[in-house]
Coordinates of C-alpha atoms and ligand atoms in Angstrom, one line a residue:
M50 CA 31.5 -24.2 -59.2
S51 CA 28.3 -25.8 -58.1
I52 CA 26.1 -24.1 -55.4
S53 CA 24.3 -26.2 -52.9
I54 CA 21.3 -25.6 -50.6
P55 CA 22.0 -23.8 -47.3
R56 CA 22.5 -26.0 -44.2
G57 CA 19.3 -26.7 -42.4
T58 CA 17.0 -26.0 -45.3
Q59 CA 15.4 -28.4 -47.7
D60 CA 13.8 -28.6 -51.2
I61 CA 10.4 -30.1 -51.2
L62 CA 10.2 -31.9 -54.6
P63 CA 7.0 -32.9 -56.4
G64 CA 7.3 -36.5 -55.1
E65 CA 7.0 -35.2 -51.5
I66 CA 4.6 -32.4 -52.0
A67 CA 1.4 -34.4 -51.7
K68 CA 2.1 -34.9 -48.0
W69 CA 2.6 -31.2 -47.4
Q70 CA -0.6 -30.3 -49.3
A71 CA -2.6 -33.0 -47.5
I72 CA -1.6 -31.6 -44.1
E73 CA -2.1 -28.0 -45.2
S74 CA -5.5 -28.6 -46.6
K75 CA -6.6 -30.7 -43.5
A76 CA -5.3 -27.8 -41.3
R77 CA -7.4 -25.3 -43.3
E78 CA -10.4 -27.5 -43.3
L79 CA -10.2 -27.8 -39.5
C80 CA -9.7 -24.1 -39.0
E81 CA -12.9 -23.5 -41.0
K82 CA -14.8 -26.0 -38.8
Y83 CA -13.4 -24.3 -35.6
Q84 CA -13.8 -20.9 -37.1
Y85 CA -10.2 -19.7 -37.2
Q86 CA -9.3 -17.3 -40.0
E87 CA -6.1 -17.0 -41.8
I88 CA -3.7 -14.1 -41.1
R89 CA -0.5 -13.5 -43.2
T90 CA 2.1 -11.3 -41.6
P91 CA 5.6 -10.3 -43.0
I92 CA 8.4 -12.8 -43.0
F93 CA 10.6 -10.2 -41.3
E94 CA 9.8 -7.8 -38.5
H95 CA 11.6 -5.2 -36.4
T96 CA 14.1 -7.1 -34.2
D97 CA 12.5 -5.4 -31.1
L98 CA 9.3 -7.3 -31.6
F99 CA 11.0 -10.6 -30.8
L100 CA 13.3 -9.1 -28.1
R101 CA 10.2 -7.9 -26.2
G102 CA 7.8 -10.7 -27.3
V103 CA 9.8 -13.9 -27.2
G104 CA 12.1 -12.6 -24.4
D105 CA 15.7 -11.6 -24.3
T106 CA 16.8 -14.5 -22.1
T107 CA 15.5 -17.2 -24.4
D108 CA 17.7 -19.3 -26.7
I109 CA 15.7 -18.1 -29.7
V110 CA 16.7 -14.4 -29.1
Q111 CA 20.2 -15.0 -27.7
K112 CA 21.4 -17.6 -30.2
E113 CA 19.0 -18.3 -33.0
M114 CA 17.8 -15.2 -34.8
Y115 CA 18.6 -14.3 -38.3
T116 CA 19.1 -10.6 -37.8
F117 CA 20.3 -8.1 -40.3
T118 CA 20.5 -4.4 -40.9
D119 CA 18.7 -3.1 -44.0
K120 CA 19.9 -0.3 -46.2
G121 CA 18.1 2.2 -44.1
G122 CA 20.0 1.2 -41.0
R123 CA 17.0 -0.7 -39.3
S124 CA 17.5 -3.9 -37.4
L125 CA 15.2 -6.5 -38.9
T126 CA 14.8 -10.2 -38.1
L127 CA 13.5 -13.2 -40.0
R128 CA 10.6 -14.4 -37.9
P129 CA 11.5 -17.3 -35.6
E130 CA 7.9 -17.9 -34.7
G131 CA 4.4 -16.5 -35.4
T132 CA 2.8 -15.5 -32.1
A133 CA 4.6 -12.2 -31.7
S134 CA 3.7 -11.1 -35.2
T135 CA 0.1 -12.1 -34.8
V136 CA -0.3 -10.3 -31.6
R137 CA 1.5 -7.2 -33.0
A138 CA -1.0 -7.2 -35.9
Y139 CA -3.9 -7.7 -33.5
V140 CA -2.8 -4.6 -31.5
E141 CA -1.7 -2.5 -34.5
K142 CA -4.8 -3.2 -36.6
K143 CA -7.0 -2.7 -33.4
M144 CA -8.6 -6.1 -33.7
F145 CA -9.4 -5.8 -30.0
G146 CA -12.2 -3.3 -31.1
L147 CA -13.9 -6.0 -33.3
P148 CA -17.4 -7.0 -32.0
N149 CA -16.6 -10.7 -32.1
Q150 CA -14.1 -11.7 -29.5
P151 CA -12.1 -13.8 -29.2
V152 CA -10.5 -13.1 -32.5
K153 CA -9.4 -16.5 -33.8
L154 CA -6.5 -16.5 -36.3
Y155 CA -4.3 -19.1 -38.0
Y156 CA -1.1 -18.9 -40.0
M157 CA 1.0 -21.2 -42.1
G158 CA 4.5 -20.3 -43.4
P159 CA 8.2 -20.4 -43.0
M160 CA 10.0 -19.6 -39.7
F161 CA 13.8 -19.2 -39.3
R162 CA 16.0 -20.3 -36.4
Y163 CA 19.8 -20.6 -36.5
E164 CA 19.8 -24.0 -34.7
R165 CA 22.1 -26.9 -35.1
P166 CA 20.5 -28.9 -37.9
Q167 CA 19.6 -32.5 -37.1
A168 CA 16.6 -34.8 -37.7
G169 CA 13.5 -32.8 -37.1
R170 CA 15.4 -29.6 -36.6
F171 CA 15.8 -27.2 -39.5
R172 CA 16.9 -23.6 -39.9
Q173 CA 13.9 -22.9 -42.1
F174 CA 10.8 -24.8 -41.2
V175 CA 7.1 -24.3 -41.8
Q176 CA 4.8 -23.7 -38.9
F177 CA 1.0 -24.0 -38.8
G178 CA -0.2 -22.1 -35.8
I179 CA -3.4 -20.7 -34.3
E180 CA -4.0 -17.9 -31.9
A181 CA -7.2 -17.0 -30.0
L182 CA -7.1 -13.5 -28.6
G183 CA -9.5 -11.9 -26.2
S184 CA -10.9 -14.7 -24.1
N185 CA -10.0 -15.8 -20.6
D186 CA -12.2 -18.9 -20.7
P187 CA -10.4 -22.2 -20.1
A188 CA -12.8 -23.7 -22.7
I189 CA -10.8 -21.9 -25.4
D190 CA -7.6 -23.5 -24.1
A191 CA -9.3 -26.9 -24.5
E192 CA -10.5 -25.9 -28.0
V193 CA -7.0 -24.9 -29.1
I194 CA -5.5 -28.2 -27.8
S195 CA -8.4 -30.2 -29.4
L196 CA -7.8 -28.6 -32.8
A197 CA -4.1 -29.7 -32.7
M198 CA -4.9 -33.2 -31.5
N199 CA -7.7 -33.6 -34.1
L200 CA -5.4 -32.5 -36.9
Y201 CA -2.9 -35.2 -36.0
K202 CA -5.6 -37.8 -35.5
E203 CA -7.4 -37.0 -38.8
M204 CA -4.1 -37.4 -40.7
G205 CA -3.8 -40.9 -39.2
L206 CA -1.4 -40.5 -36.2
K207 CA -2.2 -42.6 -33.2
K208 CA 0.9 -42.6 -31.0
L209 CA 0.5 -39.1 -29.4
K210 CA 1.1 -37.9 -25.9
L211 CA -0.3 -34.6 -24.7
I212 CA 1.4 -33.1 -21.7
I213 CA 0.1 -30.0 -19.9
N214 CA 1.2 -27.7 -17.2
S215 CA 0.1 -24.5 -15.6
L216 CA 2.6 -21.7 -15.1
G217 CA 0.0 -19.8 -13.1
D218 CA -0.7 -16.1 -13.1
K219 CA 1.7 -13.3 -12.2
E220 CA 1.3 -13.7 -8.4
S221 CA 1.9 -17.5 -8.6
R222 CA 4.8 -17.1 -10.9
D223 CA 6.5 -14.5 -8.7
A224 CA 6.1 -16.7 -5.7
H225 CA 7.6 -19.7 -7.6
R226 CA 10.3 -17.5 -9.0
N227 CA 11.5 -16.4 -5.5
A228 CA 11.4 -20.0 -4.4
L229 CA 13.6 -21.1 -7.4
I230 CA 16.1 -18.3 -6.7
N231 CA 16.3 -19.4 -3.1
H232 CA 16.7 -23.0 -4.1
F233 CA 19.5 -22.5 -6.7
S234 CA 21.4 -19.5 -5.4
P235 CA 23.6 -21.2 -2.8
R236 CA 25.0 -23.6 -5.4
I237 CA 24.6 -21.7 -8.7
G238 CA 28.4 -21.9 -9.2
E239 CA 27.9 -25.6 -10.0
F240 CA 25.7 -24.8 -13.0
C241 CA 26.5 -23.7 -16.6
K242 CA 27.1 -20.1 -17.6
D243 CA 23.6 -19.9 -19.2
C244 CA 22.0 -21.0 -15.9
Q245 CA 24.0 -18.6 -13.9
S246 CA 22.8 -15.7 -16.1
R247 CA 19.2 -17.1 -15.9
L248 CA 19.1 -17.1 -12.1
E249 CA 18.1 -13.5 -11.7
K250 CA 16.5 -12.9 -15.1
N251 CA 14.4 -16.0 -15.6
P252 CA 15.1 -18.8 -13.1
L253 CA 12.3 -20.9 -14.5
R254 CA 14.4 -21.5 -17.6
I255 CA 17.0 -23.2 -15.4
L256 CA 14.6 -26.2 -15.3
D257 CA 14.8 -26.4 -19.1
C258 CA 18.6 -26.6 -19.2
K259 CA 20.0 -29.5 -21.2
V260 CA 23.5 -29.3 -19.7
D261 CA 22.6 -29.5 -16.0
R262 CA 19.6 -31.8 -16.4
E263 CA 21.1 -34.4 -14.1
H264 CA 22.1 -32.0 -11.3
E265 CA 20.5 -33.1 -8.0
L266 CA 19.1 -29.7 -7.3
M267 CA 17.0 -30.1 -10.5
K268 CA 15.2 -33.0 -9.0
T269 CA 14.3 -31.2 -5.8
A270 CA 13.5 -27.9 -7.3
P271 CA 10.2 -26.3 -6.0
S272 CA 7.3 -27.2 -8.3
I273 CA 5.0 -24.5 -9.7
M274 CA 2.1 -26.7 -8.5
D275 CA 2.8 -25.7 -4.9
F276 CA 2.7 -22.1 -5.8
L277 CA -0.5 -21.8 -7.8
N278 CA -2.9 -19.4 -6.1
E279 CA -6.6 -20.3 -5.9
S280 CA -7.7 -18.7 -9.2
S281 CA -4.8 -20.2 -11.1
K282 CA -5.5 -23.6 -9.6
H283 CA -9.2 -23.3 -10.5
Y284 CA -8.3 -22.3 -14.1
F285 CA -6.1 -25.3 -14.5
E286 CA -8.7 -27.7 -13.0
K287 CA -11.3 -26.3 -15.4
L288 CA -9.0 -27.0 -18.3
Q289 CA -8.6 -30.6 -17.2
T290 CA -12.3 -31.0 -16.8
Y291 CA -12.8 -29.8 -20.4
L292 CA -10.1 -32.0 -21.8
T293 CA -11.7 -35.0 -20.1
R294 CA -15.1 -34.0 -21.5
L295 CA -13.5 -33.9 -25.0
E296 CA -12.0 -37.3 -24.4
I297 CA -8.5 -36.1 -24.9
P298 CA -6.1 -38.0 -22.6
F299 CA -3.3 -35.9 -21.0
V300 CA -0.5 -36.1 -18.5
V301 CA 0.2 -33.2 -16.1
D302 CA 4.0 -32.5 -16.1
P303 CA 5.0 -29.7 -13.6
N304 CA 8.4 -29.6 -15.3
L305 CA 7.1 -28.6 -18.7
V306 CA 8.8 -25.3 -19.3
R307 CA 8.4 -23.8 -22.7
G308 CA 11.3 -22.1 -24.4
L309 CA 9.6 -18.7 -24.8
D310 CA 9.1 -16.1 -22.1
Y311 CA 5.5 -15.0 -22.8
Y312 CA 3.6 -17.9 -21.2
N313 CA 1.4 -18.0 -18.2
H314 CA -1.3 -20.4 -17.0
T315 CA -1.7 -23.1 -19.6
A316 CA 1.4 -24.6 -21.3
F317 CA 1.3 -27.8 -23.4
E318 CA 3.2 -30.0 -25.8
I319 CA 2.2 -32.8 -28.0
M320 CA 4.8 -35.5 -28.4
S321 CA 5.2 -38.5 -30.7
D322 CA 5.3 -41.8 -28.9
A323 CA 6.2 -43.7 -32.0
E324 CA 9.1 -46.0 -31.8
G325 CA 12.2 -44.9 -33.7
F326 CA 11.0 -41.3 -34.0
G327 CA 14.3 -39.9 -33.0
A328 CA 15.6 -37.7 -30.3
I329 CA 13.3 -34.7 -30.8
T330 CA 9.8 -36.0 -30.0
T331 CA 7.9 -32.7 -29.6
L332 CA 5.5 -32.2 -32.5
C333 CA 3.6 -29.2 -31.2
G334 CA 3.9 -26.6 -28.5
G335 CA 1.7 -23.9 -27.2
G336 CA 0.2 -22.1 -24.3
R337 CA -1.4 -18.9 -22.8
Y338 CA 0.2 -15.5 -23.0
N339 CA -2.0 -13.0 -21.3
G340 CA 0.4 -10.1 -21.0
L341 CA 1.8 -10.1 -24.6
A342 CA -0.6 -7.6 -26.2
E343 CA 0.1 -5.1 -23.4
E344 CA 3.8 -5.6 -24.1
F345 CA 3.2 -4.3 -27.6
G346 CA 1.2 -1.2 -26.5
G347 CA -2.2 -2.8 -26.7
P348 CA -4.9 -3.2 -24.0
Q349 CA -4.7 -6.1 -21.5
T350 CA -5.7 -9.0 -23.8
P351 CA -5.7 -12.7 -22.9
G352 CA -4.4 -15.0 -25.6
I353 CA -3.7 -18.7 -26.3
G354 CA -2.3 -20.7 -29.2
F355 CA 0.0 -23.3 -30.5
A356 CA 2.3 -24.0 -33.4
L357 CA 3.5 -27.1 -35.0
S358 CA 5.9 -27.8 -37.8
I359 CA 4.9 -29.6 -41.0
E360 CA 8.5 -31.2 -41.1
R361 CA 8.0 -33.0 -37.7
F362 CA 4.4 -33.9 -38.7
I363 CA 5.7 -35.6 -41.8
A364 CA 8.4 -37.4 -39.8
A365 CA 5.8 -38.6 -37.3
L366 CA 3.6 -39.9 -40.2
A367 CA 6.7 -41.8 -41.5
A368 CA 7.5 -43.2 -38.1
E369 CA 4.0 -44.6 -37.8
G370 CA 4.0 -45.8 -41.3
V371 CA 1.0 -43.7 -42.4
E372 CA 0.8 -43.4 -46.2
I373 CA -0.7 -40.3 -47.8
T374 CA -2.5 -41.4 -50.9
T375 CA -1.8 -39.2 -53.9
D376 CA -4.5 -38.4 -56.5
G377 CA -5.5 -41.0 -59.1
G378 CA -3.7 -39.6 -62.1
I379 CA -4.7 -37.4 -65.0
D380 CA -8.1 -37.6 -66.8
C381 CA -6.8 -37.7 -70.4
Y382 CA -3.6 -37.9 -72.3
L383 CA -3.7 -36.8 -75.9
A384 CA -1.4 -39.0 -78.1
A385 CA -0.8 -37.7 -81.6
L386 CA 0.7 -39.2 -84.7
G387 CA 1.8 -36.8 -87.5
E388 CA 2.4 -33.1 -87.8
D389 CA -1.2 -31.9 -88.4
A390 CA -2.5 -34.1 -85.6
K391 CA 0.1 -32.8 -83.2
D392 CA -0.8 -29.2 -84.1
Y393 CA -4.5 -30.0 -83.6
T394 CA -4.0 -31.4 -80.1
V395 CA -2.8 -27.9 -78.9
G396 CA -6.3 -26.6 -79.2
L397 CA -8.0 -29.8 -78.1
L398 CA -5.8 -29.9 -74.9
H399 CA -6.9 -26.4 -74.1
Q400 CA -10.6 -27.3 -74.6
L401 CA -10.3 -30.3 -72.3
R402 CA -8.7 -28.2 -69.6
M403 CA -11.2 -25.5 -69.9
A404 CA -13.9 -28.1 -69.5
G405 CA -12.4 -28.9 -66.1
F406 CA -10.3 -32.0 -66.9
S407 CA -6.6 -32.6 -66.1
A408 CA -5.0 -33.3 -69.4
E409 CA -1.6 -33.5 -71.0
R410 CA 0.2 -34.1 -74.4
D411 CA 3.7 -34.7 -75.6
Y412 CA 6.2 -31.9 -76.0
Q413 CA 9.2 -33.9 -76.8
D414 CA 8.3 -35.1 -80.3
R415 CA 8.1 -38.7 -79.0
K416 CA 7.0 -41.7 -81.0
I417 CA 3.5 -43.0 -80.3
K418 CA 4.7 -45.8 -78.2
A419 CA 6.7 -43.5 -76.0
Q420 CA 3.7 -41.2 -75.7
F421 CA 1.7 -44.2 -74.3
K422 CA 4.5 -44.8 -71.8
S423 CA 4.3 -41.2 -70.7
A424 CA 0.5 -41.6 -70.3
D425 CA 1.2 -44.6 -68.1
R426 CA 3.6 -42.8 -65.9
M427 CA 1.0 -40.0 -65.5
N428 CA -1.5 -42.7 -64.6
A429 CA -3.9 -41.4 -67.3
K430 CA -7.4 -42.7 -67.0
F431 CA -8.0 -42.3 -70.8
V432 CA -5.7 -41.9 -73.8
A433 CA -7.1 -40.2 -76.9
I434 CA -5.3 -41.0 -80.1
L435 CA -5.3 -38.8 -83.1
G436 CA -3.4 -39.5 -86.4
D437 CA -3.3 -37.3 -89.5
D438 CA -5.8 -39.7 -91.3
E439 CA -8.2 -39.6 -88.4
L440 CA -7.9 -35.8 -88.4
K441 CA -9.0 -35.8 -92.1
N442 CA -11.9 -38.0 -91.3
K443 CA -12.8 -36.0 -88.2
I444 CA -12.6 -38.8 -85.8
I445 CA -10.6 -39.6 -82.6
T446 CA -10.0 -42.9 -80.8
L447 CA -10.5 -42.9 -77.0
K448 CA -9.0 -45.7 -75.0
N449 CA -10.1 -46.5 -71.4
M450 CA -6.8 -47.4 -69.7
S451 CA -8.3 -49.5 -67.0
T452 CA -10.6 -51.6 -69.2
G453 CA -8.6 -51.4 -72.4
E454 CA -11.9 -50.7 -74.2
Q455 CA -11.6 -48.4 -77.3
R456 CA -14.2 -46.4 -79.2
E457 CA -14.2 -43.8 -82.0
I458 CA -15.7 -40.4 -81.3
E459 CA -16.6 -37.6 -83.8
L460 CA -13.8 -35.1 -83.4
D461 CA -16.0 -32.0 -83.1
L462 CA -18.0 -33.7 -80.3
F463 CA -14.9 -35.0 -78.4
V464 CA -14.9 -32.8 -75.4
Q465 CA -18.7 -33.0 -75.1
T466 CA -18.6 -36.8 -75.3
F467 CA -15.7 -37.1 -72.9
K468 CA -17.7 -35.1 -70.4
E469 CA -20.7 -37.5 -70.8
I470 CA -18.5 -40.6 -70.4
Q471 CA -17.3 -39.2 -67.0
L472 CA -20.8 -38.9 -65.6
Ligands
HAM786 P1 7.9 -23.5 -30.2 O1 7.8 -24.6 -29.2 O2 9.1 -22.7 -30.3 O3 6.6 -22.6 -30.0 O4 7.7 -24.1 -31.7 C1 6.5 -24.8 -32.0 C2 6.8 -26.0 -32.9 O5 7.5 -25.6 -34.0 C3 7.6 -27.1 -32.3 O6 6.8 -28.0 -31.5 C4 8.1 -27.8 -33.5 O7 7.0 -28.6 -34.1 C5 8.3 -26.7 -34.5 N1 9.7 -26.2 -34.5 C6 10.4 -25.4 -33.7 N2 11.6 -25.2 -34.1 C7 11.8 -26.1 -35.2 C8 12.9 -26.4 -36.0 N3 14.1 -25.8 -35.8 N4 12.7 -27.3 -37.0 C9 11.5 -27.9 -37.2 N5 10.5 -27.6 -36.4 C10 10.6 -26.7 -35.4 C11 6.4 -21.5 -30.8 O8 6.9 -21.2 -31.8 C12 5.2 -20.7 -30.3 N6 5.0 -19.5 -31.1 C13 3.9 -21.6 -30.2 C14 2.7 -20.8 -29.7 C15 1.7 -20.3 -30.5 N7 2.5 -20.5 -28.5 C16 1.3 -19.8 -28.4 N8 0.9 -19.7 -29.6

């Protein structure tokens, strides 16, 4: 019986990997410029981390977690996102005591959510995310957004839309929350079961409901904008000033509600505006989470970050027709004719590689013509040809594959000469 790949996961084959690597290295390069350092946390965590961090009324916690009990009876969960783990590590490893604050971290790795698979939605997907912990300056919010926007732009995407919102501080949120409860309570019976249970626990999430999106009360729901207190308003205005200064266009959308509970103040999403991108257009999401470190037993620590998936990034590149150029092929293919010559190329290949070249030889006992075909498929810049006679005479023929030019080189000086030719 054949065994197939689990639903919602994918194999990334060598033909596809160049795109992944290009995005990953651009992300690392930008993190270096913006001074974010990599953190690697475990793939699984105690389930409680996500119950407390992501929030027990969210879809992620209620429906989408891969939770299991280990042999020691502990409840563990494959991480559905990276913020909770990063903040846990910040608290646990006392990074709040480091002299340089904010601590700026990034991560890249697989996340797991039991969602209904469709285009752009996987059960295992790779997130690149950053988190800046320890600063309450709206300039860092602008920096976080700018890093995400730059990553997309530098990879060649043009059709991007940034939407931002403020969820306000606790006082503003509480006032908004009461207004939402008053608004929806009288007719909550007309809403879905999820919304009914959200009413008391987290009424903001009603605004995010897909089932009751068209209900008339959704359109007249009180907006957070009317409940922001002075300091929250000021914070949001500052962020907008900084985004304008960075020449990042944005749209304020008071209905932007993120699917995780830890947010306050800034919330944002970057969407693809490309035609034919498909139903799920959100490429990246993030925001501020000033109470999260305290939730995990740490000191009051402001924080902000974002995450984006490489899968949706690649889909957006395809939708905009952006090609990722792969490398120009190998430096040298060693073609051999005859037993002794073949034996000899084992050592020669090693020498070439040790000298810093990408090089390959035949391992299938192919005829010389077929070896040339392999060299072509590998896009070899040079092919070096060695026969038993040449071996006896201590010479090797080097062919430049783009010009067709051929020359004989003294075998003992081959690697040295090959190096000189490259200069
Ligand atoms: P999120 O909105 O749940 O936020 O996910 C962020 C991004 O991960 C999405 O915009 C999307 O690109 C990608 N993503 C989510 N689910 C899937 C899926 N099933 N398949 C493919 N891609 C997916 C967070 O995860 C927060 N931790 C972001 C954050 C960081 N907030 C502050 N810091």
